[in-house]
mmCIF file of C-alpha atoms in Angstrom:
data_model
loop_
_atom_site.group_PDB
_atom_site.id
_atom_site.type_symbol
_atom_site.label_atom_id
_atom_site.label_comp_id
_atom_site.label_asym_id
_atom_site.label_seq_id
_atom_site.Cartn_x
_atom_site.Cartn_y
_atom_site.Cartn_z
ATOM 1 C CA UNK A 30 -71.677 27.164 -75.761
ATOM 2 C CA UNK A 31 -75.132 25.115 -75.636
ATOM 3 C CA UNK A 32 -76.048 23.507 -78.606
ATOM 4 C CA UNK A 33 -77.878 25.428 -81.258
ATOM 5 C CA UNK A 34 -81.847 24.612 -81.577
ATOM 6 C CA UNK A 35 -82.633 21.972 -84.359
ATOM 7 C CA UNK A 36 -83.927 23.435 -87.737
ATOM 8 C CA UNK A 37 -87.350 24.101 -87.680
ATOM 9 C CA UNK A 38 -87.816 23.713 -83.942
ATOM 10 C CA UNK A 39 -90.542 26.016 -82.545
ATOM 11 C CA UNK A 40 -89.206 28.439 -79.991
ATOM 12 C CA UNK A 41 -91.667 29.358 -77.121
ATOM 13 C CA UNK A 42 -90.644 33.015 -76.062
ATOM 14 C CA UNK A 43 -91.436 33.973 -72.271
ATOM 15 C CA UNK A 44 -93.297 36.942 -73.496
ATOM 16 C CA UNK A 45 -95.593 37.442 -76.579
ATOM 17 C CA UNK A 46 -94.333 38.120 -79.930
ATOM 18 C CA UNK A 47 -95.894 41.396 -81.394
ATOM 19 C CA UNK A 48 -98.087 41.089 -84.253
ATOM 20 C CA UNK A 49 -97.890 44.784 -85.062
ATOM 21 C CA UNK A 50 -96.562 45.484 -88.636
ATOM 22 C CA UNK A 51 -93.466 47.706 -89.080
ATOM 23 C CA UNK A 52 -94.164 51.280 -89.088
ATOM 24 C CA UNK A 53 -95.116 52.913 -92.443
ATOM 25 C CA UNK A 54 -92.417 53.602 -94.802
ATOM 26 C CA UNK A 55 -89.989 50.874 -93.388
ATOM 27 C CA UNK A 56 -89.478 47.158 -94.315
ATOM 28 C CA UNK A 57 -88.753 44.178 -92.549
ATOM 29 C CA UNK A 58 -86.919 42.806 -95.551
ATOM 30 C CA UNK A 59 -83.675 43.941 -97.314
ATOM 31 C CA UNK A 60 -84.492 46.202 -100.295
ATOM 32 C CA UNK A 61 -82.129 44.264 -102.266
ATOM 33 C CA UNK A 62 -83.639 40.984 -101.773
ATOM 34 C CA UNK A 63 -86.465 40.013 -103.857
ATOM 35 C CA UNK A 64 -89.705 38.218 -102.987
ATOM 36 C CA UNK A 65 -92.103 35.872 -104.611
ATOM 37 C CA UNK A 66 -95.925 36.258 -103.677
ATOM 38 C CA UNK A 67 -98.708 34.275 -104.924
ATOM 39 C CA UNK A 68 -102.317 33.660 -104.094
ATOM 40 C CA UNK A 69 -104.873 30.963 -104.635
ATOM 41 C CA UNK A 70 -108.238 30.222 -103.518
ATOM 42 C CA UNK A 71 -108.059 26.541 -102.917
ATOM 43 C CA UNK A 72 -105.491 24.048 -101.605
ATOM 44 C CA UNK A 73 -105.282 20.352 -102.300
ATOM 45 C CA UNK A 74 -103.411 19.598 -98.756
ATOM 46 C CA UNK A 75 -105.351 19.367 -95.486
ATOM 47 C CA UNK A 76 -103.241 20.609 -92.520
ATOM 48 C CA UNK A 77 -103.904 20.474 -88.686
ATOM 49 C CA UNK A 78 -103.571 23.703 -86.760
ATOM 50 C CA UNK A 79 -101.136 23.439 -83.849
ATOM 51 C CA UNK A 80 -102.067 24.303 -80.307
ATOM 52 C CA UNK A 81 -100.931 27.483 -78.635
ATOM 53 C CA UNK A 82 -99.141 27.404 -75.451
ATOM 54 C CA UNK A 83 -100.275 29.550 -72.464
ATOM 55 C CA UNK A 84 -98.314 32.241 -71.426
ATOM 56 C CA UNK A 85 -97.975 33.964 -68.279
ATOM 57 C CA UNK A 86 -97.182 37.446 -67.843
ATOM 58 C CA UNK A 87 -94.010 38.849 -66.030
ATOM 59 C CA UNK A 88 -95.075 39.665 -62.438
ATOM 60 C CA UNK A 89 -93.103 42.963 -61.666
ATOM 61 C CA UNK A 90 -92.991 46.377 -62.951
ATOM 62 C CA UNK A 91 -92.789 45.288 -66.846
ATOM 63 C CA UNK A 92 -94.545 46.707 -69.989
ATOM 64 C CA UNK A 93 -96.450 43.805 -71.582
ATOM 65 C CA UNK A 94 -96.216 43.140 -75.098
ATOM 66 C CA UNK A 95 -92.571 44.025 -75.369
ATOM 67 C CA UNK A 96 -90.266 42.626 -78.079
ATOM 68 C CA UNK A 97 -87.643 39.677 -77.724
ATOM 69 C CA UNK A 98 -84.526 39.963 -79.451
ATOM 70 C CA UNK A 99 -84.032 37.409 -82.301
ATOM 71 C CA UNK A 100 -80.718 35.368 -81.791
ATOM 72 C CA UNK A 101 -78.552 33.689 -84.363
ATOM 73 C CA UNK A 102 -76.300 30.638 -83.921
ATOM 74 C CA UNK A 103 -74.515 27.930 -85.900
ATOM 75 C CA UNK A 104 -75.573 24.430 -86.325
ATOM 76 C CA UNK A 105 -73.080 21.739 -85.713
ATOM 77 C CA UNK A 106 -72.648 21.574 -89.557
ATOM 78 C CA UNK A 107 -71.458 25.309 -89.375
ATOM 79 C CA UNK A 108 -74.664 26.227 -91.048
ATOM 80 C CA UNK A 109 -75.944 29.578 -89.624
ATOM 81 C CA UNK A 110 -79.438 29.640 -88.146
ATOM 82 C CA UNK A 111 -81.609 32.274 -87.177
ATOM 83 C CA UNK A 112 -84.491 32.766 -84.611
ATOM 84 C CA UNK A 113 -87.447 33.952 -86.645
ATOM 85 C CA UNK A 114 -90.712 35.420 -85.554
ATOM 86 C CA UNK A 115 -94.060 36.480 -87.603
ATOM 87 C CA UNK A 116 -96.944 38.632 -87.600
ATOM 88 C CA UNK A 117 -100.004 38.635 -89.425
ATOM 89 C CA UNK A 118 -103.352 40.562 -89.582
ATOM 90 C CA UNK A 119 -105.343 37.270 -88.960
ATOM 91 C CA UNK A 120 -104.719 36.018 -85.557
ATOM 92 C CA UNK A 121 -106.040 32.254 -86.293
ATOM 93 C CA UNK A 122 -103.720 32.184 -89.348
ATOM 94 C CA UNK A 123 -101.495 28.883 -89.604
ATOM 95 C CA UNK A 124 -97.968 29.448 -91.069
ATOM 96 C CA UNK A 125 -96.279 26.757 -92.761
ATOM 97 C CA UNK A 126 -92.509 26.419 -93.611
ATOM 98 C CA UNK A 127 -91.291 23.242 -95.115
ATOM 99 C CA UNK A 128 -94.071 21.179 -93.941
ATOM 100 C CA UNK A 129 -93.798 22.553 -90.272
ATOM 101 C CA UNK A 130 -96.941 24.342 -89.142
ATOM 102 C CA UNK A 131 -96.756 27.302 -86.573
ATOM 103 C CA UNK A 132 -99.095 29.839 -85.146
ATOM 104 C CA UNK A 133 -98.934 33.478 -85.749
ATOM 105 C CA UNK A 134 -97.639 34.206 -82.145
ATOM 106 C CA UNK A 135 -94.798 31.246 -82.416
ATOM 107 C CA UNK A 136 -91.243 31.824 -83.413
ATOM 108 C CA UNK A 137 -88.865 29.286 -84.637
ATOM 109 C CA UNK A 138 -85.420 28.507 -85.888
ATOM 110 C CA UNK A 139 -84.537 28.612 -89.482
ATOM 111 C CA UNK A 140 -81.521 28.384 -91.515
ATOM 112 C CA UNK A 141 -79.973 31.358 -93.156
ATOM 113 C CA UNK A 142 -81.091 31.906 -96.698
ATOM 114 C CA UNK A 143 -84.285 31.703 -98.499
ATOM 115 C CA UNK A 144 -87.462 30.036 -97.169
ATOM 116 C CA UNK A 145 -90.981 29.342 -98.814
ATOM 117 C CA UNK A 146 -93.613 30.395 -96.485
ATOM 118 C CA UNK A 147 -97.564 29.380 -96.849
ATOM 119 C CA UNK A 148 -100.232 30.712 -94.909
ATOM 120 C CA UNK A 149 -103.805 29.588 -94.389
ATOM 121 C CA UNK A 150 -106.689 31.111 -92.617
ATOM 122 C CA UNK A 151 -110.147 30.380 -92.677
ATOM 123 C CA UNK A 152 -112.266 32.960 -94.830
ATOM 124 C CA UNK A 153 -108.965 34.362 -96.591
ATOM 125 C CA UNK A 154 -106.940 33.676 -99.627
ATOM 126 C CA UNK A 155 -104.072 31.178 -99.292
ATOM 127 C CA UNK A 156 -100.808 33.083 -99.325
ATOM 128 C CA UNK A 157 -97.123 32.032 -100.144
ATOM 129 C CA UNK A 158 -93.941 34.095 -100.246
ATOM 130 C CA UNK A 159 -90.445 33.552 -100.361
ATOM 131 C CA UNK A 160 -88.503 35.032 -97.432
ATOM 132 C CA UNK A 161 -85.032 35.777 -97.128
ATOM 133 C CA UNK A 162 -83.553 34.943 -93.655
ATOM 134 C CA UNK A 163 -80.536 36.554 -92.148
ATOM 135 C CA UNK A 164 -79.485 38.355 -88.899
ATOM 136 C CA UNK A 165 -81.115 41.705 -89.993
ATOM 137 C CA UNK A 166 -84.160 39.799 -91.476
ATOM 138 C CA UNK A 167 -85.736 37.886 -88.696
ATOM 139 C CA UNK A 168 -89.280 39.421 -88.219
ATOM 140 C CA UNK A 169 -91.806 39.068 -91.201
ATOM 141 C CA UNK A 170 -95.350 40.277 -91.282
ATOM 142 C CA UNK A 171 -98.020 39.140 -93.581
ATOM 143 C CA UNK A 172 -101.172 40.620 -94.870
ATOM 144 C CA UNK A 173 -103.918 38.212 -95.886
ATOM 145 C CA UNK A 174 -106.964 39.298 -98.134
ATOM 146 C CA UNK A 175 -110.394 38.027 -97.466
ATOM 147 C CA UNK A 176 -111.847 35.829 -99.893
ATOM 148 C CA UNK A 177 -114.295 37.780 -102.003
ATOM 149 C CA UNK A 178 -118.195 37.116 -101.868
ATOM 150 C CA UNK A 179 -119.405 35.828 -105.269
ATOM 151 C CA UNK A 180 -123.089 36.114 -105.947
ATOM 152 C CA UNK A 181 -124.493 33.296 -107.984
ATOM 153 C CA UNK A 182 -127.769 33.978 -109.835
ATOM 154 C CA UNK A 183 -130.457 31.317 -108.746
ATOM 155 C CA UNK A 184 -132.241 29.193 -111.344
ATOM 156 C CA UNK A 185 -135.735 30.747 -112.351
ATOM 157 C CA UNK A 186 -138.173 28.831 -110.474
ATOM 158 C CA UNK A 187 -141.787 29.110 -111.342
ATOM 159 C CA UNK A 188 -144.035 30.582 -108.798
ATOM 160 C CA UNK A 189 -146.326 28.027 -107.409
ATOM 161 C CA UNK A 190 -149.979 28.176 -107.717
ATOM 162 C CA UNK A 191 -151.607 28.345 -104.334
ATOM 163 C CA UNK A 192 -155.366 29.068 -103.320
ATOM 164 C CA UNK A 193 -156.191 32.398 -102.044
ATOM 165 C CA UNK A 194 -156.356 32.286 -98.168
ATOM 166 C CA UNK A 195 -157.693 35.456 -96.319
ATOM 167 C CA UNK A 196 -154.901 36.843 -94.206
ATOM 168 C CA UNK A 197 -155.455 36.904 -90.489
ATOM 169 C CA UNK A 198 -155.605 39.912 -88.381
ATOM 170 C CA UNK A 199 -152.048 41.094 -87.601
ATOM 171 C CA UNK A 200 -151.020 40.439 -83.987
ATOM 172 C CA UNK A 201 -149.709 43.547 -82.394
ATOM 173 C CA UNK A 202 -146.739 43.169 -80.053
ATOM 174 C CA UNK A 203 -146.872 44.736 -76.818
ATOM 175 C CA UNK A 204 -144.286 47.850 -76.838
ATOM 176 C CA UNK A 205 -140.853 46.828 -75.428
ATOM 177 C CA UNK A 206 -139.943 48.085 -72.044
ATOM 178 C CA UNK A 207 -138.116 51.387 -72.105
ATOM 179 C CA UNK A 208 -134.417 51.201 -71.366
ATOM 180 C CA UNK A 209 -133.451 51.692 -67.921
ATOM 181 C CA UNK A 210 -129.753 52.193 -68.291
ATOM 182 C CA UNK A 211 -129.963 55.734 -66.900
ATOM 183 C CA UNK A 212 -130.876 54.341 -63.416
ATOM 184 C CA UNK A 213 -129.003 56.555 -60.694
ATOM 185 C CA UNK A 214 -125.855 55.650 -59.532
ATOM 186 C CA UNK A 215 -125.617 53.730 -56.085
ATOM 187 C CA UNK A 216 -123.387 55.470 -53.443
ATOM 188 C CA UNK A 217 -121.689 53.606 -50.760
ATOM 189 C CA UNK A 218 -119.817 55.176 -47.507
ATOM 190 C CA UNK A 219 -117.204 52.996 -45.689
ATOM 191 C CA UNK A 220 -115.453 54.728 -42.666
ATOM 192 C CA UNK A 221 -115.861 58.201 -44.090
ATOM 193 C CA UNK A 222 -114.705 57.086 -47.860
ATOM 194 C CA UNK A 223 -117.660 57.420 -50.335
ATOM 195 C CA UNK A 224 -117.563 55.686 -53.606
ATOM 196 C CA UNK A 225 -120.075 55.271 -56.466
ATOM 197 C CA UNK A 226 -121.422 52.322 -58.470
ATOM 198 C CA UNK A 227 -122.736 52.416 -61.931
ATOM 199 C CA UNK A 228 -125.741 50.635 -63.348
ATOM 200 C CA UNK A 229 -125.203 48.333 -66.266
ATOM 201 C CA UNK A 230 -128.073 47.210 -68.103
ATOM 202 C CA UNK A 231 -128.120 43.650 -69.107
ATOM 203 C CA UNK A 232 -127.845 42.899 -72.679
ATOM 204 C CA UNK A 233 -126.270 40.649 -75.514
ATOM 205 C CA UNK A 234 -122.805 41.495 -77.072
ATOM 206 C CA UNK A 235 -119.776 39.969 -78.952
ATOM 207 C CA UNK A 236 -117.025 39.079 -76.440
ATOM 208 C CA UNK A 237 -113.429 39.562 -77.896
ATOM 209 C CA UNK A 238 -114.523 41.287 -81.419
ATOM 210 C CA UNK A 239 -111.587 42.936 -82.523
ATOM 211 C CA UNK A 240 -112.282 46.642 -83.002
ATOM 212 C CA UNK A 241 -111.864 48.199 -86.774
ATOM 213 C CA UNK A 242 -109.671 51.072 -86.003
ATOM 214 C CA UNK A 243 -106.763 51.700 -88.232
ATOM 215 C CA UNK A 244 -103.767 49.714 -88.153
ATOM 216 C CA UNK A 245 -104.539 48.559 -84.323
ATOM 217 C CA UNK A 246 -103.251 45.067 -83.792
ATOM 218 C CA UNK A 247 -104.297 43.890 -80.345
ATOM 219 C CA UNK A 248 -102.295 40.546 -80.666
ATOM 220 C CA UNK A 249 -103.707 37.084 -80.037
ATOM 221 C CA UNK A 250 -107.348 37.057 -78.617
ATOM 222 C CA UNK A 251 -109.732 34.306 -78.046
ATOM 223 C CA UNK A 252 -112.420 33.449 -80.654
ATOM 224 C CA UNK A 253 -115.210 35.821 -80.627
ATOM 225 C CA UNK A 254 -118.741 34.550 -79.570
ATOM 226 C CA UNK A 255 -121.950 35.968 -78.255
ATOM 227 C CA UNK A 256 -122.648 36.563 -74.514
ATOM 228 C CA UNK A 257 -125.719 37.420 -72.655
ATOM 229 C CA UNK A 258 -125.690 39.205 -69.256
ATOM 230 C CA UNK A 259 -127.971 40.220 -66.486
ATOM 231 C CA UNK A 260 -127.966 43.776 -65.269
ATOM 232 C CA UNK A 261 -125.444 44.567 -62.496
ATOM 233 C CA UNK A 262 -123.537 47.716 -61.022
ATOM 234 C CA UNK A 263 -119.852 48.184 -61.433
ATOM 235 C CA UNK A 264 -117.496 50.649 -59.728
ATOM 236 C CA UNK A 265 -117.532 53.962 -61.493
ATOM 237 C CA UNK A 266 -113.653 54.095 -60.503
ATOM 238 C CA UNK A 267 -111.075 51.700 -59.579
ATOM 239 C CA UNK A 268 -110.588 51.022 -55.729
ATOM 240 C CA UNK A 269 -108.696 53.814 -54.573
ATOM 241 C CA UNK A 270 -105.812 53.796 -51.975
ATOM 242 C CA UNK A 271 -108.060 55.769 -49.528
ATOM 243 C CA UNK A 272 -110.804 53.101 -49.808
ATOM 244 C CA UNK A 273 -108.348 50.151 -49.468
ATOM 245 C CA UNK A 274 -106.718 51.657 -46.188
ATOM 246 C CA UNK A 275 -110.037 52.556 -44.775
ATOM 247 C CA UNK A 276 -111.344 48.853 -44.960
ATOM 248 C CA UNK A 277 -107.924 47.051 -44.507
ATOM 249 C CA UNK A 278 -106.098 49.043 -42.057
ATOM 250 C CA UNK A 279 -108.970 51.187 -40.410
ATOM 251 C CA UNK A 280 -106.720 54.175 -41.187
ATOM 252 C CA UNK A 281 -107.129 57.548 -43.038
ATOM 253 C CA UNK A 282 -104.574 57.742 -45.991
ATOM 254 C CA UNK A 283 -103.216 61.359 -46.281
ATOM 255 C CA UNK A 284 -100.759 60.606 -49.366
ATOM 256 C CA UNK A 285 -102.354 60.156 -52.774
ATOM 257 C CA UNK A 286 -105.831 58.830 -51.334
ATOM 258 C CA UNK A 287 -107.475 58.975 -54.944
ATOM 259 C CA UNK A 288 -104.823 57.028 -56.699
ATOM 260 C CA UNK A 289 -105.692 53.632 -57.891
ATOM 261 C CA UNK A 290 -104.535 51.049 -55.297
ATOM 262 C CA UNK A 291 -102.083 48.469 -56.976
ATOM 263 C CA UNK A 292 -99.413 46.298 -56.162
ATOM 264 C CA UNK A 293 -102.045 43.458 -54.798
ATOM 265 C CA UNK A 294 -102.797 40.043 -55.865
ATOM 266 C CA UNK A 295 -105.923 38.273 -56.641
ATOM 267 C CA UNK A 296 -105.804 36.684 -53.322
ATOM 268 C CA UNK A 297 -105.448 40.389 -51.595
ATOM 269 C CA UNK A 298 -108.765 41.293 -53.245
ATOM 270 C CA UNK A 299 -110.604 38.486 -51.693
ATOM 271 C CA UNK A 300 -109.463 39.506 -48.212
ATOM 272 C CA UNK A 301 -110.533 43.054 -49.114
ATOM 273 C CA UNK A 302 -114.097 41.739 -50.223
ATOM 274 C CA UNK A 303 -114.470 39.882 -47.034
ATOM 275 C CA UNK A 304 -113.956 42.912 -44.908
ATOM 276 C CA UNK A 305 -115.883 45.198 -46.964
ATOM 277 C CA UNK A 306 -119.085 43.055 -47.178
ATOM 278 C CA UNK A 307 -118.893 42.589 -43.531
ATOM 279 C CA UNK A 308 -118.775 46.494 -43.193
ATOM 280 C CA UNK A 309 -121.536 47.143 -45.741
ATOM 281 C CA UNK A 310 -123.833 44.271 -45.563
ATOM 282 C CA UNK A 311 -123.618 44.173 -49.256
ATOM 283 C CA UNK A 312 -122.337 41.308 -51.638
ATOM 284 C CA UNK A 313 -119.501 43.112 -53.582
ATOM 285 C CA UNK A 314 -117.222 40.825 -55.608
ATOM 286 C CA UNK A 315 -114.855 41.015 -58.792
ATOM 287 C CA UNK A 316 -116.357 41.310 -62.205
ATOM 288 C CA UNK A 317 -116.487 38.489 -64.441
ATOM 289 C CA UNK A 318 -114.317 38.566 -67.517
ATOM 290 C CA UNK A 319 -117.568 38.939 -69.570
ATOM 291 C CA UNK A 320 -119.209 41.552 -67.319
ATOM 292 C CA UNK A 321 -115.822 43.585 -67.236
ATOM 293 C CA UNK A 322 -115.578 43.684 -71.157
ATOM 294 C CA UNK A 323 -119.398 44.575 -71.631
ATOM 295 C CA UNK A 324 -118.989 47.418 -69.176
ATOM 296 C CA UNK A 325 -115.851 48.639 -70.715
ATOM 297 C CA UNK A 326 -117.325 48.449 -74.363
ATOM 298 C CA UNK A 327 -120.155 50.821 -73.124
ATOM 299 C CA UNK A 328 -122.894 48.170 -72.659
ATOM 300 C CA UNK A 329 -126.334 48.741 -74.276
ATOM 301 C CA UNK A 330 -124.779 52.188 -75.277
ATOM 302 C CA UNK A 331 -121.524 50.806 -76.871
ATOM 303 C CA UNK A 332 -120.288 52.780 -80.001
ATOM 304 C CA UNK A 333 -117.737 50.014 -80.742
ATOM 305 C CA UNK A 334 -114.554 51.907 -79.524
ATOM 306 C CA UNK A 335 -111.213 49.948 -79.506
ATOM 307 C CA UNK A 336 -110.716 51.402 -75.795
ATOM 308 C CA UNK A 337 -113.102 52.358 -72.999
ATOM 309 C CA UNK A 338 -114.946 55.423 -74.461
ATOM 310 C CA UNK A 339 -112.637 56.538 -77.412
ATOM 311 C CA UNK A 340 -110.704 55.332 -80.253
ATOM 312 C CA UNK A 341 -107.964 57.979 -79.158
ATOM 313 C CA UNK A 342 -106.286 56.241 -76.053
ATOM 314 C CA UNK A 343 -104.936 59.560 -74.701
ATOM 315 C CA UNK A 344 -108.517 60.866 -74.240
ATOM 316 C CA UNK A 345 -109.470 57.858 -71.807
ATOM 317 C CA UNK A 346 -106.385 56.541 -70.475
ATOM 318 C CA UNK A 347 -103.055 56.652 -68.582
ATOM 319 C CA UNK A 348 -100.655 54.357 -70.474
ATOM 320 C CA UNK A 349 -97.062 54.263 -71.530
ATOM 321 C CA UNK A 350 -97.551 57.078 -73.938
ATOM 322 C CA UNK A 351 -98.585 59.643 -71.528
ATOM 323 C CA UNK A 352 -98.229 58.571 -67.952
ATOM 324 C CA UNK A 353 -94.545 59.364 -67.496
ATOM 325 C CA UNK A 354 -94.276 56.097 -65.405
ATOM 326 C CA UNK A 355 -96.527 57.790 -62.604
ATOM 327 C CA UNK A 356 -99.942 57.181 -61.129
ATOM 328 C CA UNK A 357 -102.668 59.702 -61.238
ATOM 329 C CA UNK A 358 -105.822 60.180 -59.586
ATOM 330 C CA UNK A 359 -108.863 58.218 -60.838
ATOM 331 C CA UNK A 360 -111.378 60.033 -62.929
ATOM 332 C CA UNK A 361 -109.175 62.438 -64.465
ATOM 333 C CA UNK A 362 -109.676 61.226 -68.344
ATOM 334 C CA UNK A 363 -112.771 61.007 -70.078
ATOM 335 C CA UNK A 364 -115.477 58.407 -68.999
ATOM 336 C CA UNK A 365 -116.813 55.821 -71.459
ATOM 337 C CA UNK A 366 -120.349 55.644 -72.744
ATOM 338 C CA UNK A 367 -121.699 54.334 -69.304
ATOM 339 C CA UNK A 368 -119.829 57.213 -67.375
ATOM 340 C CA UNK A 369 -117.188 54.877 -66.116
ATOM 341 C CA UNK A 370 -113.606 56.032 -65.696
ATOM 342 C CA UNK A 371 -110.051 54.371 -66.332
ATOM 343 C CA UNK A 372 -111.306 50.926 -67.745
ATOM 344 C CA UNK A 373 -108.500 51.559 -70.111
ATOM 345 C CA UNK A 374 -104.820 52.112 -68.698
ATOM 346 C CA UNK A 375 -103.988 53.192 -65.309
ATOM 347 C CA UNK A 376 -103.699 49.758 -63.568
ATOM 348 C CA UNK A 377 -104.680 46.176 -64.846
ATOM 349 C CA UNK A 378 -107.852 45.015 -63.339
ATOM 350 C CA UNK A 379 -108.318 41.536 -61.883
ATOM 351 C CA UNK A 380 -111.369 39.588 -62.867
ATOM 352 C CA UNK A 381 -112.955 36.844 -60.938
ATOM 353 C CA UNK A 382 -112.559 34.124 -63.771
ATOM 354 C CA UNK A 383 -109.640 31.173 -64.157
ATOM 355 C CA UNK A 384 -108.298 31.798 -67.574
ATOM 356 C CA UNK A 385 -109.708 29.421 -70.270
ATOM 357 C CA UNK A 386 -107.633 27.454 -72.545
ATOM 358 C CA UNK A 387 -109.739 28.961 -75.271
ATOM 359 C CA UNK A 388 -108.934 26.601 -78.266
ATOM 360 C CA UNK A 389 -109.853 23.471 -76.279
ATOM 361 C CA UNK A 390 -112.487 24.532 -73.461
ATOM 362 C CA UNK A 391 -114.879 26.888 -75.135
ATOM 363 C CA UNK A 392 -117.975 25.883 -77.334
ATOM 364 C CA UNK A 393 -118.645 29.212 -78.971
ATOM 365 C CA UNK A 394 -121.451 27.598 -81.088
ATOM 366 C CA UNK A 395 -124.159 29.106 -78.961
ATOM 367 C CA UNK A 396 -124.440 32.233 -77.052
ATOM 368 C CA UNK A 397 -123.115 31.989 -73.249
ATOM 369 C CA UNK A 398 -125.327 33.426 -70.506
ATOM 370 C CA UNK A 399 -123.682 34.756 -67.370
ATOM 371 C CA UNK A 400 -120.461 32.930 -68.136
ATOM 372 C CA UNK A 401 -117.850 32.726 -65.148
ATOM 373 C CA UNK A 402 -115.041 30.685 -66.611
ATOM 374 C CA UNK A 403 -113.760 27.395 -65.992
ATOM 375 C CA UNK A 404 -113.753 25.806 -62.068
ATOM 376 C CA UNK A 405 -110.185 25.438 -62.081
ATOM 377 C CA UNK A 406 -107.013 26.645 -63.724
ATOM 378 C CA UNK A 407 -103.666 28.102 -63.219
ATOM 379 C CA UNK A 408 -104.075 31.785 -63.997
ATOM 380 C CA UNK A 409 -106.931 34.260 -63.512
ATOM 381 C CA UNK A 410 -107.824 37.124 -65.865
ATOM 382 C CA UNK A 411 -106.688 40.645 -65.924
ATOM 383 C CA UNK A 412 -108.079 43.266 -68.163
ATOM 384 C CA UNK A 413 -107.556 46.810 -69.554
ATOM 385 C CA UNK A 414 -103.765 47.526 -69.457
ATOM 386 C CA UNK A 415 -101.671 49.848 -67.091
ATOM 387 C CA UNK A 416 -99.535 52.904 -67.085
ATOM 388 C CA UNK A 417 -96.708 51.123 -68.585
ATOM 389 C CA UNK A 418 -98.747 48.988 -71.389
ATOM 390 C CA UNK A 419 -98.576 49.805 -75.010
ATOM 391 C CA UNK A 420 -101.738 50.664 -76.836
ATOM 392 C CA UNK A 421 -102.719 47.431 -78.456
ATOM 393 C CA UNK A 422 -102.427 45.780 -75.185
ATOM 394 C CA UNK A 423 -104.834 48.009 -73.694
ATOM 395 C CA UNK A 424 -107.682 47.019 -76.070
ATOM 396 C CA UNK A 425 -111.205 46.196 -74.457
ATOM 397 C CA UNK A 426 -111.078 42.894 -76.411
ATOM 398 C CA UNK A 427 -107.860 41.416 -75.011
ATOM 399 C CA UNK A 428 -107.722 39.406 -71.581
ATOM 400 C CA UNK A 429 -104.332 38.570 -69.854
ATOM 401 C CA UNK A 430 -103.700 35.460 -68.058
ATOM 402 C CA UNK A 431 -101.871 36.230 -64.825
ATOM 403 C CA UNK A 432 -101.001 34.225 -61.832
ATOM 404 C CA UNK A 433 -103.347 34.877 -58.733
ATOM 405 C CA UNK A 434 -100.390 35.186 -56.474
ATOM 406 C CA UNK A 435 -98.748 38.006 -58.668
ATOM 407 C CA UNK A 436 -98.595 41.660 -57.409
ATOM 408 C CA UNK A 437 -97.098 44.337 -59.369
ATOM 409 C CA UNK A 438 -97.279 48.319 -59.572
ATOM 410 C CA UNK A 439 -99.789 47.742 -62.784
ATOM 411 C CA UNK A 440 -102.339 45.470 -61.034
ATOM 412 C CA UNK A 441 -105.556 46.697 -59.200
ATOM 413 C CA UNK A 442 -109.090 46.228 -59.222
ATOM 414 C CA UNK A 443 -112.694 47.511 -59.112
ATOM 415 C CA UNK A 444 -116.066 46.238 -57.585
ATOM 416 C CA UNK A 445 -119.041 44.573 -58.927
ATOM 417 C CA UNK A 446 -122.604 44.535 -57.057
ATOM 418 C CA UNK A 447 -125.476 42.546 -58.024
#
């Protein structure tokens, strides 16, 4: 039997721990055990946040966001220890247990018995709670409360005495140009297969902004920040099996030609783009991470939905709750605000970007203009969720770092044209 992990050691799971709270009416703590909660608005100790490690999604036919079973063991001194994981409504919260600090998506090994948990997050009240750890209580979810805004009445300042100045004639600004989001679609035909590209008018939006939808907890996402994009065209549908075979194999596909193409790597997409551009004389490419999210959110017509076109995922997506583990033709669900189909569910969609180390590499103090991601990296970005994916992982705000040589039944792509 391998030695038990050391007390307080951080355990890095192969998969992300869920941050979803337990279902209503259930508790992750024994009802006979008592907990003590206290809150305060200030702390006297300065703590340093730990850096999250990069996680790579499993590469074949697995539902993302699945739970790891917790394990218990016994230390050499016969003291039982339990592997414990956490969830929190604030992704950037720091969890402190006996002077050891953890991120929300970390797990750790603790002795069986009571432990004082303290939680800090910017803009939220400090939180502490005594938890009781045993084999049946190994996942704990915490709700932090925002620090209320306190209005301070300003001191009365006498109005300065200023000489009267004749006001200048107001400057009338020229009228703003009319929005051209309703430009017609661009249709392209390749070897008898016709597909459509939807115009996306450029604009500014908040990338990775969490939606305010009920109890939806999309898990860890990068810090939200402003992004400005130029206009572009994006595929109305994902690349279908029929289009793929027409370009790559010079053949007509008879079986399920309107299903989304899947089981292809990021590198396979590049081979397809080279052939497609040679056939059409155009410059098709994969969308950037920023372009994908802007289009999925509805561009300048966005209504702030959690999924691409609705807060009800069943209206717009094939996912693990309704797909019955089978592919469906593109375009059968409700489109989003721009008339684009299946940006949620169906298949995860490759983006062109390398995945960032968000906590170290991105300066979010100023808006980013047409960002394309870092120049190098280990993983590319995939977006949108697939037919085996749970709801929270299909959210439009959630990127997924994926090795570019990965191919699975849940991986496909759509095109962008500028």
